[in-house]
PDB file of C-alpha atoms in Angstrom:
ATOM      1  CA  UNK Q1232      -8.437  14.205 -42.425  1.00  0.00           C
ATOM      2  CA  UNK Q1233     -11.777  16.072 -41.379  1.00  0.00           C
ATOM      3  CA  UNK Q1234     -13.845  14.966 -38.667  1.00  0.00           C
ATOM      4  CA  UNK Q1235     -17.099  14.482 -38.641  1.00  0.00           C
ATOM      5  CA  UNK Q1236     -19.883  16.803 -36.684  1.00  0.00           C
ATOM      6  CA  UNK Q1237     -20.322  13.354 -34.181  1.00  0.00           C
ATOM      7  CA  UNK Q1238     -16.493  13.024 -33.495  1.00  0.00           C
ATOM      8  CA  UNK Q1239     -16.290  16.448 -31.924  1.00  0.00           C
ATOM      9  CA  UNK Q1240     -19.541  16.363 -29.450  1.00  0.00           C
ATOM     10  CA  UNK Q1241     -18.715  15.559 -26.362  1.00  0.00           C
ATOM     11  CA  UNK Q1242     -21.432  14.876 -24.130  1.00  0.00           C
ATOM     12  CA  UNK Q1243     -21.388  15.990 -20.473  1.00  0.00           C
ATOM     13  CA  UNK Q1244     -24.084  15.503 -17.344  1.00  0.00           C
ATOM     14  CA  UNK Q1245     -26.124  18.289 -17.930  1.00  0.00           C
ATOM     15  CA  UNK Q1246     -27.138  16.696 -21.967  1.00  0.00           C
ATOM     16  CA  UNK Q1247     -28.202  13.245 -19.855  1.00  0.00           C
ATOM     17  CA  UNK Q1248     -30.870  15.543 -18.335  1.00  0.00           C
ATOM     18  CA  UNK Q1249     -32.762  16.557 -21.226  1.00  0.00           C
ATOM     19  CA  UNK Q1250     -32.732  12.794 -22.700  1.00  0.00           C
ATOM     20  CA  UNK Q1251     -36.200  11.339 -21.871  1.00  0.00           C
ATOM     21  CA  UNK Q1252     -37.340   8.672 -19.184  1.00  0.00           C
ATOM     22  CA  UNK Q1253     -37.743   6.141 -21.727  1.00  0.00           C
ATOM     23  CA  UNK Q1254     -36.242   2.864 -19.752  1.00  0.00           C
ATOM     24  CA  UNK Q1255     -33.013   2.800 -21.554  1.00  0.00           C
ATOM     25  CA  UNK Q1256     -29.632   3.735 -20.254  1.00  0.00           C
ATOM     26  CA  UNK Q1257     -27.987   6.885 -20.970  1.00  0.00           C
ATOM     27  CA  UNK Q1258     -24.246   6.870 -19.814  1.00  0.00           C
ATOM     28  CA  UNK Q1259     -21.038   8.955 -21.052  1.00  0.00           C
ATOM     29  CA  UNK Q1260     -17.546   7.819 -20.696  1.00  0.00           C
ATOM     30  CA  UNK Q1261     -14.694  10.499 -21.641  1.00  0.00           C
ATOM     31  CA  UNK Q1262     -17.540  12.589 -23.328  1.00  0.00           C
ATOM     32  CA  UNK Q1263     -18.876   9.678 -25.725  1.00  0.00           C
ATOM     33  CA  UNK Q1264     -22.675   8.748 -25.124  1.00  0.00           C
ATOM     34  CA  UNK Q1265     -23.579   5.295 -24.819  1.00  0.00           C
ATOM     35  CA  UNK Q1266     -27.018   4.544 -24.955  1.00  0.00           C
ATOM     36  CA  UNK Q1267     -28.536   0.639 -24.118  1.00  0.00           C
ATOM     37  CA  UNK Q1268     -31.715  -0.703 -23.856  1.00  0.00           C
ATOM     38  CA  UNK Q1269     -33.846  -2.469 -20.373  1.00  0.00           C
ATOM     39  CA  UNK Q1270     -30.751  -5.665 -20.213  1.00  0.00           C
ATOM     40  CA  UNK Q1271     -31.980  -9.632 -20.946  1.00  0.00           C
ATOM     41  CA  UNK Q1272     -33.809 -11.073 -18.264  1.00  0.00           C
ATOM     42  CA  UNK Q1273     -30.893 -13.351 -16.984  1.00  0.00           C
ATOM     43  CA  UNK Q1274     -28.599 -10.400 -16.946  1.00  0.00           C
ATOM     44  CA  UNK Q1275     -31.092  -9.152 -14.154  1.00  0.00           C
ATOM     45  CA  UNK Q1276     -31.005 -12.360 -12.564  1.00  0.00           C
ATOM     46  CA  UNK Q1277     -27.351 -12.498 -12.458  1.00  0.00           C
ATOM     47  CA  UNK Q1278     -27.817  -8.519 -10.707  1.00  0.00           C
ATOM     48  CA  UNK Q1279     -30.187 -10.099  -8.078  1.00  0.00           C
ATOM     49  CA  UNK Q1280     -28.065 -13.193  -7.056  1.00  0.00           C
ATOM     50  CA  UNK Q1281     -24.826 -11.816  -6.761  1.00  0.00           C
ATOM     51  CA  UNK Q1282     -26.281  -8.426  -4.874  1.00  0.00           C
ATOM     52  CA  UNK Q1283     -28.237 -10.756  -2.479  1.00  0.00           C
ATOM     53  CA  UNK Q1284     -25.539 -12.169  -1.378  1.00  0.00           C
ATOM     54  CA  UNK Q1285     -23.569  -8.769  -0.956  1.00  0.00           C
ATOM     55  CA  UNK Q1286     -26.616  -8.107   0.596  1.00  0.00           C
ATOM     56  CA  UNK Q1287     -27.177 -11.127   3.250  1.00  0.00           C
ATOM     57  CA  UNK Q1288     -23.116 -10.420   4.100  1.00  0.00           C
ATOM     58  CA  UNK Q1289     -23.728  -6.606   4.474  1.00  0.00           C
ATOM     59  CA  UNK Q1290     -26.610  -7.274   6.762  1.00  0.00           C
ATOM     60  CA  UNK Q1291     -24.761  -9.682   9.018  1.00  0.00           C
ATOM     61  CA  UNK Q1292     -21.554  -7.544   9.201  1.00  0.00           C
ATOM     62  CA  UNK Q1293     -23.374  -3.827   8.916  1.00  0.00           C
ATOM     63  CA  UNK Q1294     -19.635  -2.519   7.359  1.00  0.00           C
ATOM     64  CA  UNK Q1295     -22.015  -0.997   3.730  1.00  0.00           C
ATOM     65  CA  UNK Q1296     -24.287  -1.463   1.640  1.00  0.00           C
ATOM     66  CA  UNK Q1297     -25.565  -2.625  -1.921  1.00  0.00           C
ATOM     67  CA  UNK Q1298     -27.420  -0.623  -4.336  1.00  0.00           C
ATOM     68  CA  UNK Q1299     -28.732  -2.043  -7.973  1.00  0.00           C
ATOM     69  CA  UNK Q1300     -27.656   0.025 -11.097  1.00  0.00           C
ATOM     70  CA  UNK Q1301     -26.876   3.379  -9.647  1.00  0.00           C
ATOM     71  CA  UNK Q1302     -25.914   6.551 -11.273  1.00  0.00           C
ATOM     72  CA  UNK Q1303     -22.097   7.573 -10.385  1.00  0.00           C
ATOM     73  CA  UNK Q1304     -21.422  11.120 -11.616  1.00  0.00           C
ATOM     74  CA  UNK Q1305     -17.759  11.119 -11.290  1.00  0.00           C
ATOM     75  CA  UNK Q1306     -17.371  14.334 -13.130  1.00  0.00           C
ATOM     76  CA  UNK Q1307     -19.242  15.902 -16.394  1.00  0.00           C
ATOM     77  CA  UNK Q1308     -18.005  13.631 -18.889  1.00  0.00           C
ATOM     78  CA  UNK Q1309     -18.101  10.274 -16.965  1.00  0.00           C
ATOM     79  CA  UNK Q1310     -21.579   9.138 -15.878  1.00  0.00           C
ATOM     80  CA  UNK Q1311     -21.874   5.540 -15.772  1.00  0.00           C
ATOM     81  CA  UNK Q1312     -24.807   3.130 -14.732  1.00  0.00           C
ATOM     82  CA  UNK Q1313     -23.269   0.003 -13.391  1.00  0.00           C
ATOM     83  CA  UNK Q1314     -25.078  -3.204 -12.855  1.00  0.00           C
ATOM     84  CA  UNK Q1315     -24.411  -3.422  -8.700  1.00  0.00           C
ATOM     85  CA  UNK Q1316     -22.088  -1.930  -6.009  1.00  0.00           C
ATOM     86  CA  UNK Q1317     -21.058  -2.257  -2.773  1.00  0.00           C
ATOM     87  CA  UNK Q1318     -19.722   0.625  -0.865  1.00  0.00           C
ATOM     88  CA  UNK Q1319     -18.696   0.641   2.806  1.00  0.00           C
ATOM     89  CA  UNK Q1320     -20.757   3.181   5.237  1.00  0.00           C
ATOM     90  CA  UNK Q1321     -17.746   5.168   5.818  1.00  0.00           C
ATOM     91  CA  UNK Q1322     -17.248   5.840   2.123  1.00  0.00           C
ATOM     92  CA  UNK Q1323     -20.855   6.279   1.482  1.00  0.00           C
ATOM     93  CA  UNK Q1324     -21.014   9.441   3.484  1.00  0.00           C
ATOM     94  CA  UNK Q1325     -18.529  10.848   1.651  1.00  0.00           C
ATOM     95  CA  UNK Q1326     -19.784  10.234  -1.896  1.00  0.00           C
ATOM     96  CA  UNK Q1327     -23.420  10.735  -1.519  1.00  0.00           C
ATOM     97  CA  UNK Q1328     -24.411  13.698  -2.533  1.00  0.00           C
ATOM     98  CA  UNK Q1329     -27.767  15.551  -1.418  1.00  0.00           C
ATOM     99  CA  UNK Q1330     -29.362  14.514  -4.895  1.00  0.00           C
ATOM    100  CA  UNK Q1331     -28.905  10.980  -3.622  1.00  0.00           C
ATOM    101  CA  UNK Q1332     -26.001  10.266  -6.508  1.00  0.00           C
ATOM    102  CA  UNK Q1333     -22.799   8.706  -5.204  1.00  0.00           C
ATOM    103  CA  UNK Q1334     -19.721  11.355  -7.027  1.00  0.00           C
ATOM    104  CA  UNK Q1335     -16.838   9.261  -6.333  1.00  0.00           C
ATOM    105  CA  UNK Q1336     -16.083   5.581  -6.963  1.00  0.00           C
ATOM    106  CA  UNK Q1337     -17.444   2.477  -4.433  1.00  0.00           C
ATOM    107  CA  UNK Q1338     -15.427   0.157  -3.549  1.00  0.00           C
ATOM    108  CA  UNK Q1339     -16.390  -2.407  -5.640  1.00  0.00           C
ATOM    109  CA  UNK Q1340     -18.414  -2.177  -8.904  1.00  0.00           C
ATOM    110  CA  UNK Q1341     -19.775  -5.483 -10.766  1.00  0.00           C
ATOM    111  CA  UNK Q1342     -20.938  -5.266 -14.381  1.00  0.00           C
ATOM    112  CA  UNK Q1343     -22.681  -8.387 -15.887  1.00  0.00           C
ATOM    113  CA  UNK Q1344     -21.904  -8.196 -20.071  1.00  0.00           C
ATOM    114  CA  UNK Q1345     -24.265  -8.026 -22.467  1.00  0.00           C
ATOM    115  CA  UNK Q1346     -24.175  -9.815 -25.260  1.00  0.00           C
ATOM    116  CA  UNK Q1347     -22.763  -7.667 -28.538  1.00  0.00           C
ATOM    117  CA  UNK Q1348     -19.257  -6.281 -29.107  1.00  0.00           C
ATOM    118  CA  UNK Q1349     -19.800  -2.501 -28.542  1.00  0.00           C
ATOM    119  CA  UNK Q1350     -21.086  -3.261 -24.880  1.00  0.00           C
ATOM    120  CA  UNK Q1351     -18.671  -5.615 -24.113  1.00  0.00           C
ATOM    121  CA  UNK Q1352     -15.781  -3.483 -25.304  1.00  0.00           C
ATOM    122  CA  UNK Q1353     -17.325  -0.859 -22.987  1.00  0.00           C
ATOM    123  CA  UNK Q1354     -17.128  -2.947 -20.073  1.00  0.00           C
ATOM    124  CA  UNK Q1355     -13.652  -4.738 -20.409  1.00  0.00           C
ATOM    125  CA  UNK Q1356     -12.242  -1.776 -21.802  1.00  0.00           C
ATOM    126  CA  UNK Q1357     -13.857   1.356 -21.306  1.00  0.00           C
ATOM    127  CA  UNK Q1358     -15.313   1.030 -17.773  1.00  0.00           C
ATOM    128  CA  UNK Q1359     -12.529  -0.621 -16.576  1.00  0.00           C
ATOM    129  CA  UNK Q1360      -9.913   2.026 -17.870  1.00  0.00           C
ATOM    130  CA  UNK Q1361     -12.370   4.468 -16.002  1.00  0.00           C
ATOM    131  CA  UNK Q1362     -13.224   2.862 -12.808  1.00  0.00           C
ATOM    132  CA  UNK Q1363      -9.185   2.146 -12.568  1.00  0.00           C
ATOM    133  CA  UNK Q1364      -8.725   5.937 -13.140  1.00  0.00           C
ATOM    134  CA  UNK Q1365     -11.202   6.969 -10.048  1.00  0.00           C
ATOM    135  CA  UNK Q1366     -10.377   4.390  -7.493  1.00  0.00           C
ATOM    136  CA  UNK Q1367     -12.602   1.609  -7.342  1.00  0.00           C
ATOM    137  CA  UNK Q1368     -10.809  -0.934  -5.288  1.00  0.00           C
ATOM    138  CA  UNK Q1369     -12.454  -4.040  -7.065  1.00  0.00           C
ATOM    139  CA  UNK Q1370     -14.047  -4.937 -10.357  1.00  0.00           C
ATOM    140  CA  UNK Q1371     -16.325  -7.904 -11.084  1.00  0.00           C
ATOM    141  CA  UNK Q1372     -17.400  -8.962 -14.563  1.00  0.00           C
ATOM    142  CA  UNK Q1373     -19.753 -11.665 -14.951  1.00  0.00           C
ATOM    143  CA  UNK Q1374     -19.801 -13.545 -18.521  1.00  0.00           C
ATOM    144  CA  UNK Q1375     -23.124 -14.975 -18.644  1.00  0.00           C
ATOM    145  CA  UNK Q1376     -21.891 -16.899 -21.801  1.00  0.00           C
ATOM    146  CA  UNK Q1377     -18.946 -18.579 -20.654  1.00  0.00           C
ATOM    147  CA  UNK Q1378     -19.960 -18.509 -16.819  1.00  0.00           C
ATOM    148  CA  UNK Q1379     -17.050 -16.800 -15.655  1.00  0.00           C
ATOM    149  CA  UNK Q1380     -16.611 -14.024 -13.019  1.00  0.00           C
ATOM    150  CA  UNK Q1381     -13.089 -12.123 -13.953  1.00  0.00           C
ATOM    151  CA  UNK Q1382     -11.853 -10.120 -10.651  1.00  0.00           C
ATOM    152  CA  UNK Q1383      -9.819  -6.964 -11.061  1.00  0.00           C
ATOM    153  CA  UNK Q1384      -7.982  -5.671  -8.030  1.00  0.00           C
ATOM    154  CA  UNK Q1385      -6.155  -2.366  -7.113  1.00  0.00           C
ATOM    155  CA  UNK Q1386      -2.560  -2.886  -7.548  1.00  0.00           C
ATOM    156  CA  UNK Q1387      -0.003  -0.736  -7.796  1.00  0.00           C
ATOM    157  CA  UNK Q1388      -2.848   2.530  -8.093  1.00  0.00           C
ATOM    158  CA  UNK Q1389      -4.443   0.266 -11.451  1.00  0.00           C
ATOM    159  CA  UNK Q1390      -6.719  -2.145 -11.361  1.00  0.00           C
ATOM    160  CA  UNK Q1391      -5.599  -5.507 -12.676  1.00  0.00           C
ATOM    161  CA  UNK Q1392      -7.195  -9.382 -13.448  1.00  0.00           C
ATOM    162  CA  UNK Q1393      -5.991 -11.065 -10.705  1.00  0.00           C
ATOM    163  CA  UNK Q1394      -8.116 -14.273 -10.955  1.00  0.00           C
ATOM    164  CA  UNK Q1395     -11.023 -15.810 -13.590  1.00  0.00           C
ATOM    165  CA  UNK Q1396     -13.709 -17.744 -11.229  1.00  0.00           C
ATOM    166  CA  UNK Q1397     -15.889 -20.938 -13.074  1.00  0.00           C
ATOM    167  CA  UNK Q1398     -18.881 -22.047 -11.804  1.00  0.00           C
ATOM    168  CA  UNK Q1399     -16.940 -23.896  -9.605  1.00  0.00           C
ATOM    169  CA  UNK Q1400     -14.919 -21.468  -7.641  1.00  0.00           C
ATOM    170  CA  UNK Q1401     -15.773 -19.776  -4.760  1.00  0.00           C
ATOM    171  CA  UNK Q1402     -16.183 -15.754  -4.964  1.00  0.00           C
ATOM    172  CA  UNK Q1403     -14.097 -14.441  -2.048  1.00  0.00           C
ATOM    173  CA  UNK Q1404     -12.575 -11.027  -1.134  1.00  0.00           C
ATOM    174  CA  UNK Q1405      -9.922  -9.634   0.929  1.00  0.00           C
ATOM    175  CA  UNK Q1406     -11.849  -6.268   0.474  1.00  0.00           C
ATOM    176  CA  UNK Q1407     -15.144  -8.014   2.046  1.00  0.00           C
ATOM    177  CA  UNK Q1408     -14.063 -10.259   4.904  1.00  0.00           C
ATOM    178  CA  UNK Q1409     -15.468 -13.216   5.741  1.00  0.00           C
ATOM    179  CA  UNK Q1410     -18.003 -13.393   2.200  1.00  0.00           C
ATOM    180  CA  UNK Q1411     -18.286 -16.369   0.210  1.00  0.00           C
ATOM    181  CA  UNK Q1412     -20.204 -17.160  -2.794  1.00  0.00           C
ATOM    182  CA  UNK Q1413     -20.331 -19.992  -4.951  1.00  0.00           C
ATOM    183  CA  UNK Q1414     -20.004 -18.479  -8.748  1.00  0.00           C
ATOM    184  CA  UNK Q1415     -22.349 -21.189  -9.587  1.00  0.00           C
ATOM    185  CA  UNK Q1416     -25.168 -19.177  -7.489  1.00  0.00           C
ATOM    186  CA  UNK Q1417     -24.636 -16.155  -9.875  1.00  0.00           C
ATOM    187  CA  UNK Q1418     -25.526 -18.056 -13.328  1.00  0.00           C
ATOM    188  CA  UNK Q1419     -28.619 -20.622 -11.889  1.00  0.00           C
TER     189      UNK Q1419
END
């Protein structure tokens, strides 16, 4: 079997940087480019609501902060855009680099899938395997189409779905004491 001249590139950081500022997401995973276009409008929303309230709890308890779709250079074949994260001050200081790109996983990283099979397979399967592999303590993904929020938690050194939320379930963590959201917040 021969392999085709698009089987053997593997793209790194330093290719992302001569891709142009065109408003569409260039990420790599394990040296395979993914590229996406601006997301859906209620994928957005769904962003906003759930990082407001990370936001209003971060506020009240000052222990991190929130940032909307940042770039995580975790080494020069994983560079991933994800939707929202929260990462605690201490942590922050030591993943921020002077570029202003965080080099080492948050705490907790939400994703909100798109529709199509290719993005959600890179979500559920790809991202997750990879986010697992550097440490995030907590994963979120939010299914605008069924309205679920499915939680992964460190166990064990892997993270694992420990609970599927419905609109009707409260969004709690042990990683983020004292928050509470109603699911049903994230999908109105």
């Amino acid at each position: 079997m021969t392999s085709t001249a698009s089987e053997q590139i593997r793209w790194t950081t330093a290719d992302l940087e001569l891709f142009p500022d065109d408003g569409k997401r260039y990420e790599i995973i394990d040296g395979e480019l993914f590229v996406t276009r601006a997301p859906h409008w209620k994928h957005q929303t769904a962003c906003v609501k759930v990082g407001t309230q990370l936001e209003i709890w971060s506020n009240e308890t000052g222990l991190g902060q929130v940032a909307f779709a940042p770039g995580i250079i975790f080494n020069d074949t994983d560079n991933v855009i994800p939707d929202v994260v929260w990462v605690s001050n201490q942590r922050l200081s030591e993943i921020l680099d002077e570029a202003g790109h965080l080099i080492g996983a948050p705490e907790l990283v939400i994703e909100v899938l798109s529709p199509g099979e290719v993005q959600k397979k890179r979500d559920k399967q790809l991202k997750l395997k990879l986010y697992s592999v550097q440490g995030v303590q907590e994963y979120w993904i939010f299914d605008r189409e069924k309205e679920t929020v499915g939680i992964y938690r460190r166990e064990n050194g892997v993270l694992k779905l420990a609970a599927t939320l419905y609109k009707e379930d409260n969004l709690t963590s042990s990683l983020l004491p004292g928050f509470s959201c109603a699911v049903k917040v994230c999908f109105s």
